[in-house]
Coordinates of C-alpha atoms in Angstrom, one line a residue:
X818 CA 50.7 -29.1 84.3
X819 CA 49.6 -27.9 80.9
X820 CA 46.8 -29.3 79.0
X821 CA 48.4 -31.5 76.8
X822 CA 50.5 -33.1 79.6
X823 CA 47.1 -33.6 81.7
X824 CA 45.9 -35.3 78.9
X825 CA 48.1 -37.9 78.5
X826 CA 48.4 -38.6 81.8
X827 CA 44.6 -39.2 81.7
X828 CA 45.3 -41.3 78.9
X829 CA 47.9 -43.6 80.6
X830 CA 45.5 -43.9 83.5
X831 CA 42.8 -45.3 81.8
X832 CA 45.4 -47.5 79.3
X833 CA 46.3 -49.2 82.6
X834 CA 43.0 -49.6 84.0
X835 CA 42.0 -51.1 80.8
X836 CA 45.2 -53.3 80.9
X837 CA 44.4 -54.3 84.4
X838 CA 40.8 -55.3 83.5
X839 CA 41.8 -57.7 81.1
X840 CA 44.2 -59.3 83.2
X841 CA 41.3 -60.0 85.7
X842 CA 38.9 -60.8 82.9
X843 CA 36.6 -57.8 83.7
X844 CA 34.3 -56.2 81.0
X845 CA 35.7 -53.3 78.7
X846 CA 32.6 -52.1 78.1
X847 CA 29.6 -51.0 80.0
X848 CA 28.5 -48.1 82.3
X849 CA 31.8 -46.9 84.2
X850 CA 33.8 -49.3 82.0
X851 CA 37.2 -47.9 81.2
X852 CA 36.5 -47.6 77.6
X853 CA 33.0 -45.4 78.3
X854 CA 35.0 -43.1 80.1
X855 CA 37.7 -43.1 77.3
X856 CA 34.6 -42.5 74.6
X857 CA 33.4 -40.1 76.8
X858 CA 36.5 -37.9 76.9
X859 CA 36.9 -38.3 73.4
X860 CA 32.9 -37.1 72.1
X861 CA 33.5 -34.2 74.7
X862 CA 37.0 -33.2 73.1
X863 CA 35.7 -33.2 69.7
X864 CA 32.5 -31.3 70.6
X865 CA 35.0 -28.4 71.8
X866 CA 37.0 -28.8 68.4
X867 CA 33.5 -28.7 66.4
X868 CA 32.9 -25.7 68.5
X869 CA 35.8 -23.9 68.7
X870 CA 35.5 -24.5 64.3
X871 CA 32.9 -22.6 64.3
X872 CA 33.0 -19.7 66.5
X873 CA 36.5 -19.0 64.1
X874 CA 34.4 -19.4 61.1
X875 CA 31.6 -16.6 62.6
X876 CA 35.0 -14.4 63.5
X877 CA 36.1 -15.1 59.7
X878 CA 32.5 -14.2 58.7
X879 CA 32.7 -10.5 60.2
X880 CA 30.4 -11.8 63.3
X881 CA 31.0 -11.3 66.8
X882 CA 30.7 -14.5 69.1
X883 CA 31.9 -16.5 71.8
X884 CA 31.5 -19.4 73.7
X885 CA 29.2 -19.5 76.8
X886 CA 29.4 -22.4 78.9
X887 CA 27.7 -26.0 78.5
X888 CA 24.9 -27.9 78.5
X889 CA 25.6 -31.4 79.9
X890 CA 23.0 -34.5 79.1
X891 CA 23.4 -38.0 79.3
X892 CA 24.0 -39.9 76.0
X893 CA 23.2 -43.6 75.1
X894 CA 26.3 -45.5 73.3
X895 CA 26.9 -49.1 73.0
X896 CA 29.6 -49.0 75.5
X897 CA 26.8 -47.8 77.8
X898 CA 25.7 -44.7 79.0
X899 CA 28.1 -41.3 78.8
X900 CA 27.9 -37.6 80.2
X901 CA 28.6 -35.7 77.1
X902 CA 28.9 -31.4 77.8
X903 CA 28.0 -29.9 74.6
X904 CA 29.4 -26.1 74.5
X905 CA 27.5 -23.1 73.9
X906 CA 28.2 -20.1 72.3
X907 CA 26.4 -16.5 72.5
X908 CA 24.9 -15.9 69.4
X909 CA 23.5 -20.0 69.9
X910 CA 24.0 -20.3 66.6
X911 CA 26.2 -23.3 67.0
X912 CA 24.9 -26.8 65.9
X913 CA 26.7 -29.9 66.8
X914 CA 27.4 -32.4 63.9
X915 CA 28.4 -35.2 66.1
X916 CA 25.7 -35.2 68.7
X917 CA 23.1 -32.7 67.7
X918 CA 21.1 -30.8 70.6
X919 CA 18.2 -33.0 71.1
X920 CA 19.7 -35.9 70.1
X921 CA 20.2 -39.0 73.2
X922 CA 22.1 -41.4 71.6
X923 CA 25.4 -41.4 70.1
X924 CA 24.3 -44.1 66.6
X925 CA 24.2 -46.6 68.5
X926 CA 21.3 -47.9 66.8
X927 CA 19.0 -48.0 70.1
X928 CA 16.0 -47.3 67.7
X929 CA 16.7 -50.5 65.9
X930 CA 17.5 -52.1 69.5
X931 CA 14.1 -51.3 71.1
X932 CA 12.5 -52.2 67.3
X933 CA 14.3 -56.1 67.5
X934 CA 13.4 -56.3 71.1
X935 CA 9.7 -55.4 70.1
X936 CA 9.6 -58.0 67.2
X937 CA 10.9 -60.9 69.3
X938 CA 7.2 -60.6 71.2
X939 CA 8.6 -58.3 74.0
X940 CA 6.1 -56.1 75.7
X941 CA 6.5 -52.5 75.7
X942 CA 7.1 -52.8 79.7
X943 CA 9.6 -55.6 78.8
X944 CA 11.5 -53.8 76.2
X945 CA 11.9 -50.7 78.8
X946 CA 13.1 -53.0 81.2
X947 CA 15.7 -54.6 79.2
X948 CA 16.9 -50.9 77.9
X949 CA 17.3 -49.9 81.0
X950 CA 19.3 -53.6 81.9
X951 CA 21.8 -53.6 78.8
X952 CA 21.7 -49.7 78.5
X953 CA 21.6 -48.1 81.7
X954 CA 18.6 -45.4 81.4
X955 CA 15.0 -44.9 81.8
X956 CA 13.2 -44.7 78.6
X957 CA 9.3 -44.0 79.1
X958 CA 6.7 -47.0 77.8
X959 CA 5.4 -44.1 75.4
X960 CA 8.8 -43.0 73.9
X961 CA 9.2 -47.2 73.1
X962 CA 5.2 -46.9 71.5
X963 CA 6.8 -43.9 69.6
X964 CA 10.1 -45.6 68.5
X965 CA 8.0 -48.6 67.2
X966 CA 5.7 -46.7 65.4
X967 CA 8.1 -45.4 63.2
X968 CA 7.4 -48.6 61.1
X969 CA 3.6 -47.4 60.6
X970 CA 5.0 -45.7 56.7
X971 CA 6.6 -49.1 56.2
X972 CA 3.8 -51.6 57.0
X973 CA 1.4 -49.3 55.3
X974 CA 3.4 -49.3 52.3
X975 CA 4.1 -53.0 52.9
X976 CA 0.4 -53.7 53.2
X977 CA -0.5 -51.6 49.9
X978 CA 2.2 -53.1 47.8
X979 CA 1.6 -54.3 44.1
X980 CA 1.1 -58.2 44.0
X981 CA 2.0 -60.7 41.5
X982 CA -0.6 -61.2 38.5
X983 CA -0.7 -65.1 39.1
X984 CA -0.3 -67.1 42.1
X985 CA -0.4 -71.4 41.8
X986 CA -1.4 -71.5 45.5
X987 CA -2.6 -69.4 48.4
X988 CA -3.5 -70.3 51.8
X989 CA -6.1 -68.5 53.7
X990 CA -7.1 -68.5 57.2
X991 CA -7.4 -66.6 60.9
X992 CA -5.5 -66.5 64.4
X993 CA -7.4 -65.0 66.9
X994 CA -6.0 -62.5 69.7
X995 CA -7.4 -60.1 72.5
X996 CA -7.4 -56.5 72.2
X997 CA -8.4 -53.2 73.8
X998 CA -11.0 -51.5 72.7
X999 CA -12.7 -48.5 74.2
X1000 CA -11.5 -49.6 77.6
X1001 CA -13.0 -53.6 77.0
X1002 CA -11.1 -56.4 76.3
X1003 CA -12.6 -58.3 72.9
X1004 CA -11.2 -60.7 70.4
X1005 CA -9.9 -59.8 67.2
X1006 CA -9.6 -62.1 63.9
X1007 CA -6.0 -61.6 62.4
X1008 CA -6.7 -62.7 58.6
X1009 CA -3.6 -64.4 57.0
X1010 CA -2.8 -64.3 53.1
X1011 CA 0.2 -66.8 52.6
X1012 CA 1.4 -67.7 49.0
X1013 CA 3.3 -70.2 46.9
X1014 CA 4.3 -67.9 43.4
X1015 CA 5.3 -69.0 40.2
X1016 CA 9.5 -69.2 41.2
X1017 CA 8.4 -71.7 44.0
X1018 CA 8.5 -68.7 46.3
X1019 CA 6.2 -68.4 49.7
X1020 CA 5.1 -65.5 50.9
X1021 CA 3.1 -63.7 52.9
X1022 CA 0.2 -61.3 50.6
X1023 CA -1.2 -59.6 53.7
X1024 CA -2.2 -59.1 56.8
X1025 CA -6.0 -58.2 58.1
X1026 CA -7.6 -57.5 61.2
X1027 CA -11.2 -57.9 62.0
X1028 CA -13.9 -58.2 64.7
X1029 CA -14.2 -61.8 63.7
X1030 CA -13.6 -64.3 61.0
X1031 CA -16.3 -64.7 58.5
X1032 CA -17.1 -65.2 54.8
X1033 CA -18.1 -61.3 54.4
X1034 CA -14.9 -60.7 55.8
X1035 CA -12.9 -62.5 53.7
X1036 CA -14.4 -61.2 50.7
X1037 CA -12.8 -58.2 51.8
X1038 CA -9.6 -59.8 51.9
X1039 CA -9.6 -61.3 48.4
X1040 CA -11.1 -58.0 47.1
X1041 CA -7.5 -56.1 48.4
X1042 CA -5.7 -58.8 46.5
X1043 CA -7.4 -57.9 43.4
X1044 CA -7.0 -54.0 43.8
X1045 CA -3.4 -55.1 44.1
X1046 CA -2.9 -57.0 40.6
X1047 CA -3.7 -60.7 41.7
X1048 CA -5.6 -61.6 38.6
X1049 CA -5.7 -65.9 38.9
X1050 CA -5.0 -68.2 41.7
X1051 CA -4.9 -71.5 40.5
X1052 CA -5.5 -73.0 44.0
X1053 CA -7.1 -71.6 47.4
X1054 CA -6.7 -73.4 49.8
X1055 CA -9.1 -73.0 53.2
X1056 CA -10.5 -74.3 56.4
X1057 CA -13.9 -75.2 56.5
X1058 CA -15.7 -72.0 57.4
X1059 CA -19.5 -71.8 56.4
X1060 CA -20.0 -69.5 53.1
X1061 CA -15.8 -69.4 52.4
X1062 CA -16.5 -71.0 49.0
X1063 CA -19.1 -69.1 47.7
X1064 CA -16.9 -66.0 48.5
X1065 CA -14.2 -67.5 46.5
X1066 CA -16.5 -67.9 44.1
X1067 CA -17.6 -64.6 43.4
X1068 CA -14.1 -63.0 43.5
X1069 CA -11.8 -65.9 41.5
X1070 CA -14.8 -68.2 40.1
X1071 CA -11.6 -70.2 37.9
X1072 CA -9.8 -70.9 41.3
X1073 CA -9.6 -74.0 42.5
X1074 CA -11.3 -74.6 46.1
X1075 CA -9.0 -76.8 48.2
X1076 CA -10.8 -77.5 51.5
X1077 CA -8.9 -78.6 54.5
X1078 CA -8.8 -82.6 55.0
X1079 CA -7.5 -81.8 58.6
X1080 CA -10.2 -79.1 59.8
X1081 CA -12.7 -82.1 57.7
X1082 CA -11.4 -85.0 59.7
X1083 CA -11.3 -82.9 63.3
X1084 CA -14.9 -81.4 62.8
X1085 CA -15.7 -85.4 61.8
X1086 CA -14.2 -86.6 65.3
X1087 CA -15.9 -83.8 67.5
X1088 CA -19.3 -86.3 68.5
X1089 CA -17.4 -89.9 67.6
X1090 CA -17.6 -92.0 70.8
X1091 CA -14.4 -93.0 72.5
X1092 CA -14.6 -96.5 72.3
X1093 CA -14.8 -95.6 68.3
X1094 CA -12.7 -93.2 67.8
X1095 CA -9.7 -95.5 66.3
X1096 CA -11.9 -97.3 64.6
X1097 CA -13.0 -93.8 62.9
X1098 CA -9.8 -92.7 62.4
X1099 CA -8.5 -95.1 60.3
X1100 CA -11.8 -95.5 58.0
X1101 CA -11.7 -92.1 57.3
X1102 CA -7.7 -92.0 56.6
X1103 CA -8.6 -94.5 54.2
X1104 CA -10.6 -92.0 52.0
X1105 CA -8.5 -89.0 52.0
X1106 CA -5.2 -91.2 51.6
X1107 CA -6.4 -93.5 48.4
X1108 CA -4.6 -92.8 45.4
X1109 CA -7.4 -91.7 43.0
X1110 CA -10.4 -90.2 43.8
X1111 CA -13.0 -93.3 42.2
X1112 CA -10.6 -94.7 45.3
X1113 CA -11.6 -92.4 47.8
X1114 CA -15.3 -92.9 46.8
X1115 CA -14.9 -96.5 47.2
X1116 CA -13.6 -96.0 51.0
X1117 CA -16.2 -93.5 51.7
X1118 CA -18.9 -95.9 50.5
X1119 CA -17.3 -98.4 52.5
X1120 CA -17.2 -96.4 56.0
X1121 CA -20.8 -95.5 55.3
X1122 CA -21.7 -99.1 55.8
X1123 CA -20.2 -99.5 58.8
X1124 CA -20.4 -96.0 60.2
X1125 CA -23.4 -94.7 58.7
X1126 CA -26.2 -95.3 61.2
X1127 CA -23.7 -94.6 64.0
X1128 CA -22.5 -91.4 63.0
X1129 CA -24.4 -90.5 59.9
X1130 CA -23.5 -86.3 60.3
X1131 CA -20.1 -87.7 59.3
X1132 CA -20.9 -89.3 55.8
X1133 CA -23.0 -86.5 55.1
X1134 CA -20.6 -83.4 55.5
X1135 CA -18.3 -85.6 53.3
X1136 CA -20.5 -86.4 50.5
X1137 CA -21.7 -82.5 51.1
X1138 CA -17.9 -80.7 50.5
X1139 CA -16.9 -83.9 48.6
X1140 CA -15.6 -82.1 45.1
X1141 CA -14.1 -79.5 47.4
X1142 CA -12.4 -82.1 49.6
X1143 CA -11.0 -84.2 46.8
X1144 CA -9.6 -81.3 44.5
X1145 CA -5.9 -82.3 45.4
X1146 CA -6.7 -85.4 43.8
X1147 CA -6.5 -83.8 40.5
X1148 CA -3.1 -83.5 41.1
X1149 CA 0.7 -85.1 40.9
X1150 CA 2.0 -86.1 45.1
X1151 CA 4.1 -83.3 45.0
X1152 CA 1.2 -80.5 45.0
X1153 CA -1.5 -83.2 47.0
X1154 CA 1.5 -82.6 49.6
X1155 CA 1.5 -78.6 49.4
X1156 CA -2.5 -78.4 49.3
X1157 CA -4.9 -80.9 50.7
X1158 CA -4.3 -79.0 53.9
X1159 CA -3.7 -75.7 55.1
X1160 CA -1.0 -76.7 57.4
X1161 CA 1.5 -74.2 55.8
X1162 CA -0.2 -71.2 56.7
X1163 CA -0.9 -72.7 60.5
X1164 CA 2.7 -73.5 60.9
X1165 CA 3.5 -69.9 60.1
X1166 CA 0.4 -68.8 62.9
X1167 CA 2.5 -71.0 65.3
X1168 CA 5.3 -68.9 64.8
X1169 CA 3.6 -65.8 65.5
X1170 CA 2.3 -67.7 69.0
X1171 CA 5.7 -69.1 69.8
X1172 CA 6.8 -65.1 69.4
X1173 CA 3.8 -63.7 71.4
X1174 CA 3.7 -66.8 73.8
X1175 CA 2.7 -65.5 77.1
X1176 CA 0.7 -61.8 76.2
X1177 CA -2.6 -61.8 77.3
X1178 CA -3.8 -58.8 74.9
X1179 CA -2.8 -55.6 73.0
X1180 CA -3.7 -52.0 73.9
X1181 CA -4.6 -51.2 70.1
X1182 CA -5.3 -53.1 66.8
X1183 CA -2.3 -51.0 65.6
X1184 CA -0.2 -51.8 68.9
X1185 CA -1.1 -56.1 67.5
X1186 CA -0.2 -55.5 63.8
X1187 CA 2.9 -53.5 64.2
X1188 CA 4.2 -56.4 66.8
X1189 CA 2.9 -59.3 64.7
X1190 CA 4.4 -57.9 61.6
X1191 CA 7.5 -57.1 63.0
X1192 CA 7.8 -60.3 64.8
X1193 CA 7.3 -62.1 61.0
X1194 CA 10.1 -59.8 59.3
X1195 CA 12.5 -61.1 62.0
X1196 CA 11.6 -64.3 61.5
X1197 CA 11.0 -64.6 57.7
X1198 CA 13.7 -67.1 57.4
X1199 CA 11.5 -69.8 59.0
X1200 CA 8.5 -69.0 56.5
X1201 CA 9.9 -67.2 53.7
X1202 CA 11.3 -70.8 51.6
X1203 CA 11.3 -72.4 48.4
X1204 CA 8.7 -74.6 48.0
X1205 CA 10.4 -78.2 47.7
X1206 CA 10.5 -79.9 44.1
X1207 CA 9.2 -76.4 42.6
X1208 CA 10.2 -77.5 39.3
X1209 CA 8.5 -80.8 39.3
X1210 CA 5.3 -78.8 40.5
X1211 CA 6.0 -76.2 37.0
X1212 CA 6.2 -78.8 34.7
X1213 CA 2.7 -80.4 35.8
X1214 CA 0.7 -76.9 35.9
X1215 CA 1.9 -75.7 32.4
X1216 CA 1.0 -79.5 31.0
X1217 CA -2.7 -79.1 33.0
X1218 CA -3.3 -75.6 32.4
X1219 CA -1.5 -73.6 29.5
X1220 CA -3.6 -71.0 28.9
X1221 CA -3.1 -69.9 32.7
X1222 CA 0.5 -69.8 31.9
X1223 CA 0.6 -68.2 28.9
X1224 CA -1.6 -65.6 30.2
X1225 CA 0.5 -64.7 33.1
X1226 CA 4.2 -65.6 32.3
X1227 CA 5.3 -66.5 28.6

């Protein structure tokens, strides 16, 4: 039997294997799968060709040269797994196209794999574990750290990236992980820039990691924004962190300071009695939902007469952040809705938690931002919206504040 006639009875084999499988609803693809050994035949037949091409061309070319044997390696496909012999020649002067000599994978895309298997909140251990489950081979923890860090260029760049002149709202605050550092376990603050821009667009500025969350800190923060073109922000909204406002201050003084009403109203509850704490509840919803500020005064003055001796810390730490509290007043329902709290930004840290649900702590601070960051590009369909009634929200900023506008975008 010739070559050509083994060949095809190879190739009638495995078209009735592959018939037969179908008939008993057996996979076509997979390791030992009728079409991996077909794929396999096929990458090893045009090898030869590619080979056989070139040792003609070196002949053409005046050079003496022949083959000499193979090297055989296992190569990664999406059909699974495949023995692939690559020839050799004597002069080794011959350089697949197809599979080149170090190569392990035959394009099918396992970087990106391990990358989307990493950004769903997959530890490295997990992600080798499900290569080897859908793929068939051993892949090291550290070649996985390596794969993944192939993104390094593009968060950097990400990270550095020019910003918008003018942004009408941005939300600022921390989620807190574990890390490793220098063999110890400690917490790390993960600072989060989340936007609203002028199209009605939300997005996320940047991404910061720190010891821990603090004013200094976040002077830091606003201080990157500002090397990257963010001139105004007519809004900032914030938690109620000691010294966050006189930060803002310093680095946009025209910004408005939005602070949270739901950090306000939680810190308010922290000593209230049980007995009270409906009671509580309801007096203070009363301030923070009236319709105008003179309003929200009124209901203030109201729960500190029948509140005030009881829990006096509570009417003071009001009346203290009260112009800071009450700046969404100042506005139409459709930005009170977008600002008074900074539930935007925490509903984009519960994403990141939902992702990482169940990881104790991260080897590196690069190890957390690569995975976080990764984890939010996957996702960005869940956080990356329109802001709802945008051009209802225009038409009120450029009627309140036209020299902003005009400045920035006529």
């Amino acid at each position: 039997m010739n070559k050509e006639e083994k060949e095809k009875v190879e190739s009638q084999e495995l078209y009735e294997r592959m018939k037969q499988r179908l008939y008993s609803k057996e996979p076509l693809f997979g390791d030992g799968s009728p079409f991996s050994e077909l794929l396999q035949s096929m990458v090893n037949k045009m090898l030869e060709g590619e080979a056989d091409h070139h040792i003609d061309n070196e002949l053409l070319m005046g050079k003496k040269n022949k083959r000499n044997g193979y090297t055989k390696k296992q190569v990664i496909t999406q059909s699974g797994p495949i023995e692939v012999q690559t020839p050799r020649d004597r002069n080794s002067t011959f350089e697949p196209e197809l599979i080149g000599k170090r190569e392990k994978e035959l394009h099918s895309g396992l970087d990106t794999q391990i990358i989307a298997l990493y950004a769903q909140g997959n530890s490295v251990e997990d992600v080798r574990r499900l290569i080897q489950k859908i793929y068939g081979i051993e892949i090291s923890a550290g070649k996985i750290s390596q794969i993944t860090d192939n993104v390094l260029p593009e968060i950097e760049a990400w990270k550095t990236r020019a910003l918008q002149s003018f942004y009408p709202i941005v939300y600022l605050d921390a989620i807190h992980f574990k890390v490793r550092h220098e063999g110890v376990y400690s917490t790390r603050a993960f600072y989060t820039v989340y936007s609203v821009d002028w199209g009605g667009n939300r997005d996320l500025l940047g991404l910061y990691i720190n010891q821990s969350e603090g004013a200094y800190n976040w002077g830091l923060v606003l201080q990157d924004l500002k090397k990257r073109g963010v001139e105004d922000i007519l809004v900032i909204c914030t938690d109620n962190l000691k010294g966050f406002s006189e930060t803002i201050q310093e680095e946009y003084p025209r910004a408005i300071k939005q602070k949270c009403i739901v950090h306000q109203v939680r810190n308010s509850m922290k000593y209230v009695d049980d007995k009270d704490a409906k009671k509580v509840v309801v007096a203070l919803r009363k301030i923070y939902s009236a319709p105008t500020e003179q309003a929200a005064l009124s209901a203030l003055e109201l729960f500190k007469q029948q509140w005030g001796k009881t829990y006096g810390y509570i009417v003071e730490n009001w009346e203290h952040a009260w112009e800071e509290l009450m700046a969404y007043m100042n506005f139409g329902s459709h930005i009170r809705r977008m600002i008074y709290t900074t539930n935007p930004v925490e509903a984009l840290h519960r994403i990141i938690r939902k992702i990482v649900k169940g990881k104790a702590a991260w080897v590196s601070e690069t190890a957390l931002l690569k995975q976080i960051y990764l984890a939010l590009m996957h996702n960005e369909k869940s956080w990356k919206r329109t802001a709802y009634n945008w051009k209802t929200i225009q038409r009120e900023i450029m009627e309140k504040y036209p020299e902003l506008i005009n400045k920035h975008i006529r």
